[in-house]
C-alpha angles and dihedrals in degrees: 000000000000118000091203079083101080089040090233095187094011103140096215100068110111090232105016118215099242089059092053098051084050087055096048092050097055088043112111102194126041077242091070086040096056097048091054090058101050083056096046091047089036091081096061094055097262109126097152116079145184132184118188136156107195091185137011122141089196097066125060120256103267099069098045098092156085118301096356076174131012150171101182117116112282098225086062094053094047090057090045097063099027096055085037093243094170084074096068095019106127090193093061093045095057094047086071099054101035132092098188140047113276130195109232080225088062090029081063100038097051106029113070096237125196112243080244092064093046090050089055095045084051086045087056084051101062087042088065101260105131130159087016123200122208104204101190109188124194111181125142102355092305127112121207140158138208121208117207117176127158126235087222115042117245143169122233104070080116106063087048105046095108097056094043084048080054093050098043093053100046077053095055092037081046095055096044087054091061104040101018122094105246126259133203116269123245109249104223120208129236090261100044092048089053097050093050099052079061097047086058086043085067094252126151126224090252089057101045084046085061104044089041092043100230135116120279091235084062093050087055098053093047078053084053097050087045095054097047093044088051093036091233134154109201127013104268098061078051093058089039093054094040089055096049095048093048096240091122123029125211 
């Protein structure tokens, strides 16, 4: 995956990562947090959100649930949780399973759904849920997903799945920083530093092997060390950790 995609320091984004990751730093409630998130996200043409953690010892009960924020109608949640959707909600469901963001349209091309599953996907339709994003996180033994859907349909959730994936996760890092009980830092070495500021250059591992000169299989074990010391799955949680922990700078 290249990270170039999200245009992580790209100066011509209207609200620049970077800049994001700056003003959710500096945010002091999950409130703060989750508006700067629907902006960040809002430019994009996602105006419905949902911000849910279905499981993470390391925050207190209240906040492992469905919808811990949310911007979707109201109508639509009461009747979630009234008429018990997250039992049949294949969304949910992949976000369980899932390591990466998923469009619902994918989700539906590529997962054998019931009828009863489609009906509800039309149902959230109706709702005014279109062009729907599953945003599945996995960091420090917590799970947590973020739902972005659109009031006005619209084409394009899959060329920037790599930059709301991004956004969704500094939100989650963010919100374990304020009502987690904090944890020791990973200490990152030289290499790995180095490494990582070209990961988040957009750089492959057959790249960095080249400008380091190193072997490739090297690079990848240096990935591997990285991973495990951020606990990251993929290597944007990896550059998004790193960022937040100042092991990396924009």
């Amino acid at each position: 995956m290249n990270i170039d995609r999200i245009a992580m320091f790209d100066r011509t984004q209207r609200y620049l990562f970077e800049d994001f990751i700056r003003d959710t730093q500096a945010a002091r409630t999950g409130e703060a947090l989750f508006a700067l998130l629907q902006r960040g996200v809002g430019q994009y043409g996602y105006d419905r959100l949902i911000f849910s953690i279905p499981n993470d010892p390391d925050l207190s009960a209240e906040y492992n649930r469905h919808g811990v924020f949310h911007v979707y109608p109201e109508d639509w949640q009461k009747d979630y949780v009234d008429k018990n959707y997250g039992l049949i909600d294949p969304v949910m469901h992949a976000g369980a399973t899932h390591t990466a963001a998923f469009t619902w349209r994918a989700l539906e091309e590529t997962t054998p759904l019931t009828g009863q599953q489609i009906r509800f996907m039309r149902m959230a339709e109706e709702a005014g849920l279109n062009s729907g994003i599953g945003v599945p996180i996995r960091i420090h033994n917590g799970l947590a997903g973020v739902g972005l859907a659109s009031t006005i349909a619209h084409d394009g959730g899959d060329i920037h799945l790599d930059l709301l994936s991004a956004l969704c996760t500094q939100t989650y890092l963010t919100f374990k920083r304020l009502y987690a009980r904090p944890a020791a830092t990973p200490r990152l070495s030289l290499k790995e530093t180095e490494i990582l500021t070209w990961v988040a250059a957009g750089k492959t591992d057959e790249d960095i092997a080249t400008i380091l000169g190193i072997s490739r299989n090297t690079v990848d074990t240096h990935m591997r060390h990285i991973f495990r010391k951020l606990d990251a799955t993929n290597r944007v949680t990896a550059v998004v950790t790193g960022l937040t922990q100042g092991h990396i700078h924009p």
